[in-house]
PDB file of N, CA and C in Angstrom:
ATOM      1  N   MET A   1     110.556 113.486 107.492  1.00 80.00           N
ATOM      2  CA  MET A   1     109.666 113.484 108.608  1.00 80.00           C
ATOM      3  C   MET A   1     110.443 113.458 109.927  1.00 80.00           C
ATOM      4  N   ALA A   2     111.504 112.681 109.968  1.00 83.00           N
ATOM      5  CA  ALA A   2     112.320 112.597 111.180  1.00 83.00           C
ATOM      6  C   ALA A   2     112.940 113.942 111.513  1.00 83.00           C
ATOM      7  N   GLU A   3     113.284 114.709 110.503  1.00 83.00           N
ATOM      8  CA  GLU A   3     113.907 116.003 110.723  1.00 83.00           C
ATOM      9  C   GLU A   3     112.954 117.023 111.325  1.00 83.00           C
ATOM     10  N   SER A   4     111.648 116.759 111.234  1.00 86.00           N
ATOM     11  CA  SER A   4     110.667 117.683 111.807  1.00 86.00           C
ATOM     12  C   SER A   4     110.636 117.603 113.325  1.00 86.00           C
ATOM     13  N   GLY A   5     111.245 116.550 113.887  1.00 85.00           N
ATOM     14  CA  GLY A   5     111.267 116.389 115.332  1.00 85.00           C
ATOM     15  C   GLY A   5     110.122 115.554 115.874  1.00 85.00           C
ATOM     16  N   LYS A   6     109.199 115.151 115.023  1.00 86.00           N
ATOM     17  CA  LYS A   6     108.076 114.322 115.461  1.00 86.00           C
ATOM     18  C   LYS A   6     108.572 112.955 115.888  1.00 86.00           C
ATOM     19  N   GLU A   7     107.979 112.426 116.958  1.00 90.00           N
ATOM     20  CA  GLU A   7     108.299 111.071 117.403  1.00 90.00           C
ATOM     21  C   GLU A   7     107.790 110.090 116.355  1.00 90.00           C
ATOM     22  N   MET A   8     108.623 109.114 116.009  1.00 91.00           N
ATOM     23  CA  MET A   8     108.203 108.115 115.037  1.00 91.00           C
ATOM     24  C   MET A   8     108.890 106.786 115.298  1.00 91.00           C
ATOM     25  N   THR A   9     108.191 105.725 114.926  1.00 92.00           N
ATOM     26  CA  THR A   9     108.740 104.380 115.015  1.00 92.00           C
ATOM     27  C   THR A   9     108.712 103.775 113.623  1.00 92.00           C
ATOM     28  N   ILE A  10     109.819 103.167 113.241  1.00 91.00           N
ATOM     29  CA  ILE A  10     109.924 102.476 111.960  1.00 91.00           C
ATOM     30  C   ILE A  10     110.232 101.024 112.287  1.00 91.00           C
ATOM     31  N   ILE A  11     109.369 100.121 111.837  1.00 91.00           N
ATOM     32  CA  ILE A  11     109.568  98.687 112.062  1.00 91.00           C
ATOM     33  C   ILE A  11     109.746  98.036 110.695  1.00 91.00           C
ATOM     34  N   VAL A  12     110.861  97.328 110.513  1.00 89.00           N
ATOM     35  CA  VAL A  12     111.155  96.727 109.214  1.00 89.00           C
ATOM     36  C   VAL A  12     111.454  95.242 109.358  1.00 89.00           C
ATOM     37  N   THR A  13     111.286  94.526 108.263  1.00 86.00           N
ATOM     38  CA  THR A  13     111.660  93.115 108.210  1.00 86.00           C
ATOM     39  C   THR A  13     113.165  93.027 107.990  1.00 86.00           C
ATOM     40  N   PRO A  14     113.775  91.861 108.259  1.00 87.00           N
ATOM     41  CA  PRO A  14     115.209  91.713 107.998  1.00 87.00           C
ATOM     42  C   PRO A  14     115.576  92.024 106.542  1.00 87.00           C
ATOM     43  N   LYS A  15     114.737  91.623 105.615  1.00 84.00           N
ATOM     44  CA  LYS A  15     115.012  91.855 104.192  1.00 84.00           C
ATOM     45  C   LYS A  15     115.041  93.361 103.881  1.00 84.00           C
ATOM     46  N   VAL A  16     114.091  94.094 104.411  1.00 86.00           N
ATOM     47  CA  VAL A  16     114.055  95.543 104.188  1.00 86.00           C
ATOM     48  C   VAL A  16     115.244  96.206 104.885  1.00 86.00           C
ATOM     49  N   HIS A  17     115.581  95.759 106.071  1.00 89.00           N
ATOM     50  CA  HIS A  17     116.722  96.311 106.801  1.00 89.00           C
ATOM     51  C   HIS A  17     118.014  96.142 106.001  1.00 89.00           C
ATOM     52  N   GLU A  18     118.228  94.955 105.454  1.00 90.00           N
ATOM     53  CA  GLU A  18     119.436  94.717 104.640  1.00 90.00           C
ATOM     54  C   GLU A  18     119.468  95.643 103.429  1.00 90.00           C
ATOM     55  N   ARG A  19     118.319  95.844 102.818  1.00 91.00           N
ATOM     56  CA  ARG A  19     118.258  96.735 101.653  1.00 91.00           C
ATOM     57  C   ARG A  19     118.572  98.177 102.064  1.00 91.00           C
ATOM     58  N   PHE A  20     118.044  98.603 103.214  1.00 91.00           N
ATOM     59  CA  PHE A  20     118.360  99.945 103.712  1.00 91.00           C
ATOM     60  C   PHE A  20     119.855 100.095 103.939  1.00 91.00           C
ATOM     61  N   ILE A  21     120.486  99.081 104.524  1.00 90.00           N
ATOM     62  CA  ILE A  21     121.931  99.139 104.777  1.00 90.00           C
ATOM     63  C   ILE A  21     122.692  99.278 103.458  1.00 90.00           C
ATOM     64  N   GLU A  22     122.312  98.475 102.458  1.00 93.00           N
ATOM     65  CA  GLU A  22     122.990  98.514 101.157  1.00 93.00           C
ATOM     66  C   GLU A  22     122.795  99.846 100.454  1.00 93.00           C
ATOM     67  N   GLU A  23     121.578 100.394 100.513  1.00 93.00           N
ATOM     68  CA  GLU A  23     121.261 101.588  99.732  1.00 93.00           C
ATOM     69  C   GLU A  23     121.453 102.895 100.484  1.00 93.00           C
ATOM     70  N   MET A  24     121.379 102.845 101.824  1.00 90.00           N
ATOM     71  CA  MET A  24     121.410 104.094 102.580  1.00 90.00           C
ATOM     72  C   MET A  24     122.565 104.184 103.568  1.00 90.00           C
ATOM     73  N   GLY A  25     123.140 103.076 103.962  1.00 83.00           N
ATOM     74  CA  GLY A  25     124.280 103.025 104.865  1.00 83.00           C
ATOM     75  C   GLY A  25     124.352 104.098 105.929  1.00 83.00           C
ATOM     76  N   ASN A  26     125.173 105.128 105.676  1.00 87.00           N
ATOM     77  CA  ASN A  26     125.399 106.195 106.656  1.00 87.00           C
ATOM     78  C   ASN A  26     124.124 106.967 106.974  1.00 87.00           C
ATOM     79  N   ARG A  27     123.301 107.172 105.989  1.00 90.00           N
ATOM     80  CA  ARG A  27     122.032 107.916 106.208  1.00 90.00           C
ATOM     81  C   ARG A  27     121.133 107.149 107.176  1.00 90.00           C
ATOM     82  N   LEU A  28     121.119 105.832 107.070  1.00 90.00           N
ATOM     83  CA  LEU A  28     120.335 105.011 107.993  1.00 90.00           C
ATOM     84  C   LEU A  28     120.872 105.168 109.402  1.00 90.00           C
ATOM     85  N   ASN A  29     122.187 105.145 109.572  1.00 89.00           N
ATOM     86  CA  ASN A  29     122.782 105.333 110.894  1.00 89.00           C
ATOM     87  C   ASN A  29     122.426 106.700 111.482  1.00 89.00           C
ATOM     88  N   GLU A  30     122.413 107.727 110.653  1.00 89.00           N
ATOM     89  CA  GLU A  30     122.007 109.059 111.110  1.00 89.00           C
ATOM     90  C   GLU A  30     120.563 109.037 111.602  1.00 89.00           C
ATOM     91  N   LEU A  31     119.703 108.357 110.870  1.00 88.00           N
ATOM     92  CA  LEU A  31     118.296 108.250 111.241  1.00 88.00           C
ATOM     93  C   LEU A  31     118.140 107.526 112.573  1.00 88.00           C
ATOM     94  N   ILE A  32     118.845 106.416 112.726  1.00 88.00           N
ATOM     95  CA  ILE A  32     118.762 105.615 113.948  1.00 88.00           C
ATOM     96  C   ILE A  32     119.249 106.411 115.161  1.00 88.00           C
ATOM     97  N   ARG A  33     120.247 107.260 114.988  1.00 89.00           N
ATOM     98  CA  ARG A  33     120.806 108.037 116.103  1.00 89.00           C
ATOM     99  C   ARG A  33     119.901 109.179 116.559  1.00 89.00           C
ATOM    100  N   ARG A  34     118.926 109.549 115.757  1.00 88.00           N
ATOM    101  CA  ARG A  34     118.020 110.649 116.132  1.00 88.00           C
ATOM    102  C   ARG A  34     117.247 110.271 117.388  1.00 88.00           C
ATOM    103  N   GLY A  35     117.090 111.205 118.263  1.00 88.00           N
ATOM    104  CA  GLY A  35     116.374 110.961 119.510  1.00 88.00           C
ATOM    105  C   GLY A  35     114.881 110.741 119.333  1.00 88.00           C
ATOM    106  N   ASN A  36     114.331 111.201 118.227  1.00 91.00           N
ATOM    107  CA  ASN A  36     112.891 111.086 118.008  1.00 91.00           C
ATOM    108  C   ASN A  36     112.503 109.875 117.146  1.00 91.00           C
ATOM    109  N   VAL A  37     113.488 109.071 116.734  1.00 91.00           N
ATOM    110  CA  VAL A  37     113.212 107.920 115.862  1.00 91.00           C
ATOM    111  C   VAL A  37     113.519 106.626 116.601  1.00 91.00           C
ATOM    112  N   ASN A  38     112.549 105.748 116.620  1.00 92.00           N
ATOM    113  CA  ASN A  38     112.714 104.418 117.187  1.00 92.00           C
ATOM    114  C   ASN A  38     112.718 103.451 116.000  1.00 92.00           C
ATOM    115  N   TYR A  39     113.889 102.957 115.630  1.00 92.00           N
ATOM    116  CA  TYR A  39     114.038 102.060 114.472  1.00 92.00           C
ATOM    117  C   TYR A  39     114.114 100.636 115.000  1.00 92.00           C
ATOM    118  N   MET A  40     113.196  99.782 114.515  1.00 93.00           N
ATOM    119  CA  MET A  40     113.089  98.425 115.038  1.00 93.00           C
ATOM    120  C   MET A  40     113.132  97.394 113.925  1.00 93.00           C
ATOM    121  N   LEU A  41     113.648  96.228 114.279  1.00 92.00           N
ATOM    122  CA  LEU A  41     113.797  95.123 113.326  1.00 92.00           C
ATOM    123  C   LEU A  41     112.970  93.940 113.805  1.00 92.00           C
ATOM    124  N   LEU A  42     112.101  93.439 112.930  1.00 89.00           N
ATOM    125  CA  LEU A  42     111.330  92.242 113.260  1.00 89.00           C
ATOM    126  C   LEU A  42     112.266  91.051 113.344  1.00 89.00           C
ATOM    127  N   SER A  43     111.982  90.152 114.257  1.00 82.00           N
ATOM    128  CA  SER A  43     112.810  88.952 114.368  1.00 82.00           C
ATOM    129  C   SER A  43     112.552  88.039 113.174  1.00 82.00           C
ATOM    130  N   ASP A  44     113.518  87.186 112.880  1.00 69.00           N
ATOM    131  CA  ASP A  44     113.373  86.248 111.763  1.00 69.00           C
ATOM    132  C   ASP A  44     112.162  85.352 111.930  1.00 69.00           C
ATOM    133  N   SER A  45     111.775  85.075 113.172  1.00 67.00           N
ATOM    134  CA  SER A  45     110.642  84.177 113.407  1.00 67.00           C
ATOM    135  C   SER A  45     109.307  84.904 113.272  1.00 67.00           C
ATOM    136  N   ALA A  46     109.332  86.233 113.188  1.00 58.00           N
ATOM    137  CA  ALA A  46     108.093  86.996 113.038  1.00 58.00           C
ATOM    138  C   ALA A  46     107.567  86.840 111.614  1.00 58.00           C
ATOM    139  N   VAL A  47     106.336  87.226 111.434  1.00 63.00           N
ATOM    140  CA  VAL A  47     105.734  87.201 110.105  1.00 63.00           C
ATOM    141  C   VAL A  47     106.572  88.077 109.185  1.00 63.00           C
ATOM    142  N   THR A  48     106.953  87.570 108.024  1.00 60.00           N
ATOM    143  CA  THR A  48     107.841  88.325 107.135  1.00 60.00           C
ATOM    144  C   THR A  48     107.097  89.143 106.090  1.00 60.00           C
ATOM    145  N   THR A  49     105.822  88.889 105.876  1.00 70.00           N
ATOM    146  CA  THR A  49     105.042  89.686 104.941  1.00 70.00           C
ATOM    147  C   THR A  49     104.132  90.585 105.764  1.00 70.00           C
ATOM    148  N   THR A  50     104.626  91.767 106.071  1.00 80.00           N
ATOM    149  CA  THR A  50     103.895  92.707 106.915  1.00 80.00           C
ATOM    150  C   THR A  50     103.357  93.850 106.072  1.00 80.00           C
ATOM    151  N   PRO A  51     102.287  94.490 106.532  1.00 84.00           N
ATOM    152  CA  PRO A  51     101.786  95.633 105.764  1.00 84.00           C
ATOM    153  C   PRO A  51     102.683  96.847 105.945  1.00 84.00           C
ATOM    154  N   SER A  52     102.601  97.752 105.012  1.00 86.00           N
ATOM    155  CA  SER A  52     103.233  99.053 105.157  1.00 86.00           C
ATOM    156  C   SER A  52     102.183  99.951 105.806  1.00 86.00           C
ATOM    157  N   MET A  53     102.527 100.571 106.928  1.00 90.00           N
ATOM    158  CA  MET A  53     101.541 101.348 107.675  1.00 90.00           C
ATOM    159  C   MET A  53     102.046 102.745 108.006  1.00 90.00           C
ATOM    160  N   THR A  54     101.135 103.684 107.993  1.00 91.00           N
ATOM    161  CA  THR A  54     101.348 104.999 108.571  1.00 91.00           C
ATOM    162  C   THR A  54     100.172 105.231 109.495  1.00 91.00           C
ATOM    163  N   LEU A  55     100.476 105.507 110.745  1.00 91.00           N
ATOM    164  CA  LEU A  55      99.439 105.706 111.746  1.00 91.00           C
ATOM    165  C   LEU A  55      99.723 107.010 112.467  1.00 91.00           C
ATOM    166  N   THR A  56      98.773 107.936 112.422  1.00 89.00           N
ATOM    167  CA  THR A  56      98.920 109.219 113.099  1.00 89.00           C
ATOM    168  C   THR A  56      97.709 109.445 113.997  1.00 89.00           C
ATOM    169  N   ASP A  57      97.679 110.587 114.660  1.00 89.00           N
ATOM    170  CA  ASP A  57      96.519 110.945 115.468  1.00 89.00           C
ATOM    171  C   ASP A  57      95.307 111.261 114.601  1.00 89.00           C
ATOM    172  N   LEU A  58      95.524 111.469 113.305  1.00 93.00           N
ATOM    173  CA  LEU A  58      94.440 111.879 112.412  1.00 93.00           C
ATOM    174  C   LEU A  58      93.939 110.784 111.475  1.00 93.00           C
ATOM    175  N   PHE A  59      94.815 109.860 111.061  1.00 94.00           N
ATOM    176  CA  PHE A  59      94.397 108.852 110.096  1.00 94.00           C
ATOM    177  C   PHE A  59      95.270 107.604 110.177  1.00 94.00           C
ATOM    178  N   ALA A  60      94.769 106.548 109.528  1.00 95.00           N
ATOM    179  CA  ALA A  60      95.535 105.305 109.362  1.00 95.00           C
ATOM    180  C   ALA A  60      95.603 104.999 107.874  1.00 95.00           C
ATOM    181  N   TYR A  61      96.793 104.602 107.426  1.00 94.00           N
ATOM    182  CA  TYR A  61      97.034 104.217 106.027  1.00 94.00           C
ATOM    183  C   TYR A  61      97.739 102.876 106.083  1.00 94.00           C
ATOM    184  N   ILE A  62      97.124 101.868 105.486  1.00 92.00           N
ATOM    185  CA  ILE A  62      97.710 100.526 105.505  1.00 92.00           C
ATOM    186  C   ILE A  62      97.714  99.979 104.086  1.00 92.00           C
ATOM    187  N   TYR A  63      98.881  99.508 103.659  1.00 89.00           N
ATOM    188  CA  TYR A  63      99.076  98.971 102.311  1.00 89.00           C
ATOM    189  C   TYR A  63      99.526  97.530 102.474  1.00 89.00           C
ATOM    190  N   PHE A  64      98.722  96.608 101.983  1.00 84.00           N
ATOM    191  CA  PHE A  64      99.000  95.191 102.193  1.00 84.00           C
ATOM    192  C   PHE A  64      99.800  94.564 101.054  1.00 84.00           C
ATOM    193  N   PHE A  65     100.576  93.542 101.410  1.00 79.00           N
ATOM    194  CA  PHE A  65     101.291  92.711 100.444  1.00 79.00           C
ATOM    195  C   PHE A  65     100.510  91.408 100.266  1.00 79.00           C
ATOM    196  N   ASN A  66     100.687  90.748  99.125  1.00 78.00           N
ATOM    197  CA  ASN A  66     100.107  89.417  98.974  1.00 78.00           C
ATOM    198  C   ASN A  66     101.073  88.388  99.564  1.00 78.00           C
ATOM    199  N   THR A  67     100.743  87.122  99.482  1.00 74.00           N
ATOM    200  CA  THR A  67     101.575  86.083 100.094  1.00 74.00           C
ATOM    201  C   THR A  67     102.932  85.926  99.411  1.00 74.00           C
ATOM    202  N   ASP A  68     103.097  86.492  98.207  1.00 76.00           N
ATOM    203  CA  ASP A  68     104.389  86.462  97.522  1.00 76.00           C
ATOM    204  C   ASP A  68     105.264  87.656  97.896  1.00 76.00           C
ATOM    205  N   GLY A  69     104.750  88.522  98.784  1.00 72.00           N
ATOM    206  CA  GLY A  69     105.514  89.680  99.211  1.00 72.00           C
ATOM    207  C   GLY A  69     105.463  90.844  98.251  1.00 72.00           C
ATOM    208  N   VAL A  70     104.463  90.868  97.362  1.00 77.00           N
ATOM    209  CA  VAL A  70     104.304  91.926  96.374  1.00 77.00           C
ATOM    210  C   VAL A  70     103.076  92.756  96.759  1.00 77.00           C
ATOM    211  N   TYR A  71     103.174  94.095  96.624  1.00 75.00           N
ATOM    212  CA  TYR A  71     102.000  94.929  96.878  1.00 75.00           C
ATOM    213  C   TYR A  71     100.850  94.438  96.022  1.00 75.00           C
ATOM    214  N   ASP A  72      99.672  94.285  96.622  1.00 76.00           N
ATOM    215  CA  ASP A  72      98.554  93.795  95.826  1.00 76.00           C
ATOM    216  C   ASP A  72      97.416  94.803  95.704  1.00 76.00           C
ATOM    217  N   ASN A  73      97.722  96.080  95.879  1.00 79.00           N
ATOM    218  CA  ASN A  73      96.787  97.176  95.655  1.00 79.00           C
ATOM    219  C   ASN A  73      95.581  97.181  96.582  1.00 79.00           C
ATOM    220  N   LYS A  74      95.696  96.555  97.728  1.00 79.00           N
ATOM    221  CA  LYS A  74      94.645  96.633  98.734  1.00 79.00           C
ATOM    222  C   LYS A  74      95.100  97.646  99.780  1.00 79.00           C
ATOM    223  N   ILE A  75      94.514  98.819  99.707  1.00 88.00           N
ATOM    224  CA  ILE A  75      94.915  99.921 100.571  1.00 88.00           C
ATOM    225  C   ILE A  75      93.732 100.319 101.443  1.00 88.00           C
ATOM    226  N   ILE A  76      94.019 100.584 102.704  1.00 89.00           N
ATOM    227  CA  ILE A  76      93.014 101.113 103.611  1.00 89.00           C
ATOM    228  C   ILE A  76      93.495 102.486 104.062  1.00 89.00           C
ATOM    229  N   VAL A  77      92.661 103.488 103.863  1.00 93.00           N
ATOM    230  CA  VAL A  77      92.927 104.825 104.364  1.00 93.00           C
ATOM    231  C   VAL A  77      91.666 105.266 105.091  1.00 93.00           C
ATOM    232  N   SER A  78      91.827 105.662 106.341  1.00 95.00           N
ATOM    233  CA  SER A  78      90.644 106.035 107.104  1.00 95.00           C
ATOM    234  C   SER A  78      90.990 107.007 108.218  1.00 95.00           C
ATOM    235  N   ASP A  79      90.035 107.897 108.497  1.00 95.00           N
ATOM    236  CA  ASP A  79      90.166 108.780 109.651  1.00 95.00           C
ATOM    237  C   ASP A  79      89.165 108.388 110.738  1.00 95.00           C
ATOM    238  N   ASP A  80      88.525 107.243 110.562  1.00 95.00           N
ATOM    239  CA  ASP A  80      87.561 106.728 111.520  1.00 95.00           C
ATOM    240  C   ASP A  80      88.263 106.296 112.812  1.00 95.00           C
ATOM    241  N   ASP A  81      87.706 106.659 113.952  1.00 95.00           N
ATOM    242  CA  ASP A  81      88.316 106.329 115.242  1.00 95.00           C
ATOM    243  C   ASP A  81      88.478 104.826 115.442  1.00 95.00           C
ATOM    244  N   MET A  82      87.476 104.045 115.055  1.00 95.00           N
ATOM    245  CA  MET A  82      87.561 102.589 115.224  1.00 95.00           C
ATOM    246  C   MET A  82      88.641 101.994 114.331  1.00 95.00           C
ATOM    247  N   MET A  83      88.775 102.512 113.119  1.00 94.00           N
ATOM    248  CA  MET A  83      89.814 102.026 112.212  1.00 94.00           C
ATOM    249  C   MET A  83      91.194 102.354 112.761  1.00 94.00           C
ATOM    250  N   ARG A  84      91.364 103.558 113.266  1.00 94.00           N
ATOM    251  CA  ARG A  84      92.658 103.938 113.830  1.00 94.00           C
ATOM    252  C   ARG A  84      92.982 103.092 115.059  1.00 94.00           C
ATOM    253  N   ALA A  85      91.965 102.755 115.852  1.00 95.00           N
ATOM    254  CA  ALA A  85      92.185 101.892 117.024  1.00 95.00           C
ATOM    255  C   ALA A  85      92.618 100.499 116.574  1.00 95.00           C
ATOM    256  N   TRP A  86      91.995  99.971 115.522  1.00 94.00           N
ATOM    257  CA  TRP A  86      92.381  98.654 114.992  1.00 94.00           C
ATOM    258  C   TRP A  86      93.811  98.706 114.463  1.00 94.00           C
ATOM    259  N   ALA A  87      94.138  99.771 113.733  1.00 94.00           N
ATOM    260  CA  ALA A  87      95.489  99.913 113.178  1.00 94.00           C
ATOM    261  C   ALA A  87      96.518 100.018 114.306  1.00 94.00           C
ATOM    262  N   LYS A  88      96.164 100.673 115.399  1.00 94.00           N
ATOM    263  CA  LYS A  88      97.071 100.783 116.536  1.00 94.00           C
ATOM    264  C   LYS A  88      97.326  99.410 117.152  1.00 94.00           C
ATOM    265  N   GLU A  89      96.302  98.574 117.228  1.00 95.00           N
ATOM    266  CA  GLU A  89      96.481  97.205 117.731  1.00 95.00           C
ATOM    267  C   GLU A  89      97.375  96.399 116.795  1.00 95.00           C
ATOM    268  N   LEU A  90      97.214  96.572 115.488  1.00 91.00           N
ATOM    269  CA  LEU A  90      98.067  95.885 114.518  1.00 91.00           C
ATOM    270  C   LEU A  90      99.525  96.341 114.685  1.00 91.00           C
ATOM    271  N   TYR A  91      99.714  97.640 114.867  1.00 91.00           N
ATOM    272  CA  TYR A  91     101.053  98.189 115.114  1.00 91.00           C
ATOM    273  C   TYR A  91     101.667  97.570 116.366  1.00 91.00           C
ATOM    274  N   LYS A  92     100.902  97.502 117.443  1.00 93.00           N
ATOM    275  CA  LYS A  92     101.392  96.918 118.699  1.00 93.00           C
ATOM    276  C   LYS A  92     101.793  95.458 118.507  1.00 93.00           C
ATOM    277  N   PHE A  93     101.021  94.730 117.696  1.00 91.00           N
ATOM    278  CA  PHE A  93     101.331  93.327 117.406  1.00 91.00           C
ATOM    279  C   PHE A  93     102.727  93.199 116.815  1.00 91.00           C
ATOM    280  N   TYR A  94     103.025  94.014 115.808  1.00 90.00           N
ATOM    281  CA  TYR A  94     104.341  93.947 115.165  1.00 90.00           C
ATOM    282  C   TYR A  94     105.442  94.501 116.073  1.00 90.00           C
ATOM    283  N   LYS A  95     105.146  95.527 116.830  1.00 92.00           N
ATOM    284  CA  LYS A  95     106.152  96.108 117.712  1.00 92.00           C
ATOM    285  C   LYS A  95     106.614  95.092 118.767  1.00 92.00           C
ATOM    286  N   LYS A  96     105.690  94.257 119.248  1.00 92.00           N
ATOM    287  CA  LYS A  96     106.061  93.227 120.230  1.00 92.00           C
ATOM    288  C   LYS A  96     107.018  92.195 119.646  1.00 92.00           C
ATOM    289  N   LYS A  97     106.987  92.025 118.341  1.00 90.00           N
ATOM    290  CA  LYS A  97     107.839  91.031 117.663  1.00 90.00           C
ATOM    291  C   LYS A  97     109.155  91.634 117.168  1.00 90.00           C
ATOM    292  N   ALA A  98     109.385  92.899 117.493  1.00 92.00           N
ATOM    293  CA  ALA A  98     110.567  93.604 116.984  1.00 92.00           C
ATOM    294  C   ALA A  98     111.484  94.025 118.132  1.00 92.00           C
ATOM    295  N   ALA A  99     112.737  94.270 117.763  1.00 93.00           N
ATOM    296  CA  ALA A  99     113.739  94.756 118.718  1.00 93.00           C
ATOM    297  C   ALA A  99     114.360  96.034 118.178  1.00 93.00           C
ATOM    298  N   ALA A 100     114.688  96.930 119.079  1.00 92.00           N
ATOM    299  CA  ALA A 100     115.315  98.196 118.690  1.00 92.00           C
ATOM    300  C   ALA A 100     116.683  97.933 118.068  1.00 92.00           C
ATOM    301  N   VAL A 101     117.013  98.725 117.058  1.00 91.00           N
ATOM    302  CA  VAL A 101     118.319  98.653 116.397  1.00 91.00           C
ATOM    303  C   VAL A 101     119.109  99.881 116.816  1.00 91.00           C
ATOM    304  N   GLU A 102     120.318  99.649 117.306  1.00 83.00           N
ATOM    305  CA  GLU A 102     121.201 100.744 117.704  1.00 83.00           C
ATOM    306  C   GLU A 102     122.192 101.011 116.574  1.00 83.00           C
ATOM    307  N   SER A 103     122.615 102.253 116.439  1.00 71.00           N
ATOM    308  CA  SER A 103     123.578 102.578 115.371  1.00 71.00           C
ATOM    309  C   SER A 103     124.965 102.122 115.729  1.00 71.00           C
TER     310      SER A 103
END
């Protein structure tokens, strides 16, 4: 998706970031250096069990974790304007708790 040139933001927890470093190393650095990718890391004090989200101009897709940090099969997919507005507010909430990561 990043290679398509579309603007995108990726916000990850410290645990996910460490896993990306271990498994992707150089590829992650290439992704971070792209001008169209904003890669952000949630602070340790932020909520650590965050949903997995995809938010576009057309739809919102949100996949929730349970309190143990395991996917619990509660998925929301919607093209409804109100749902996308709610998902955008949720995105903004997490973005405020995150900091940009430089390569």
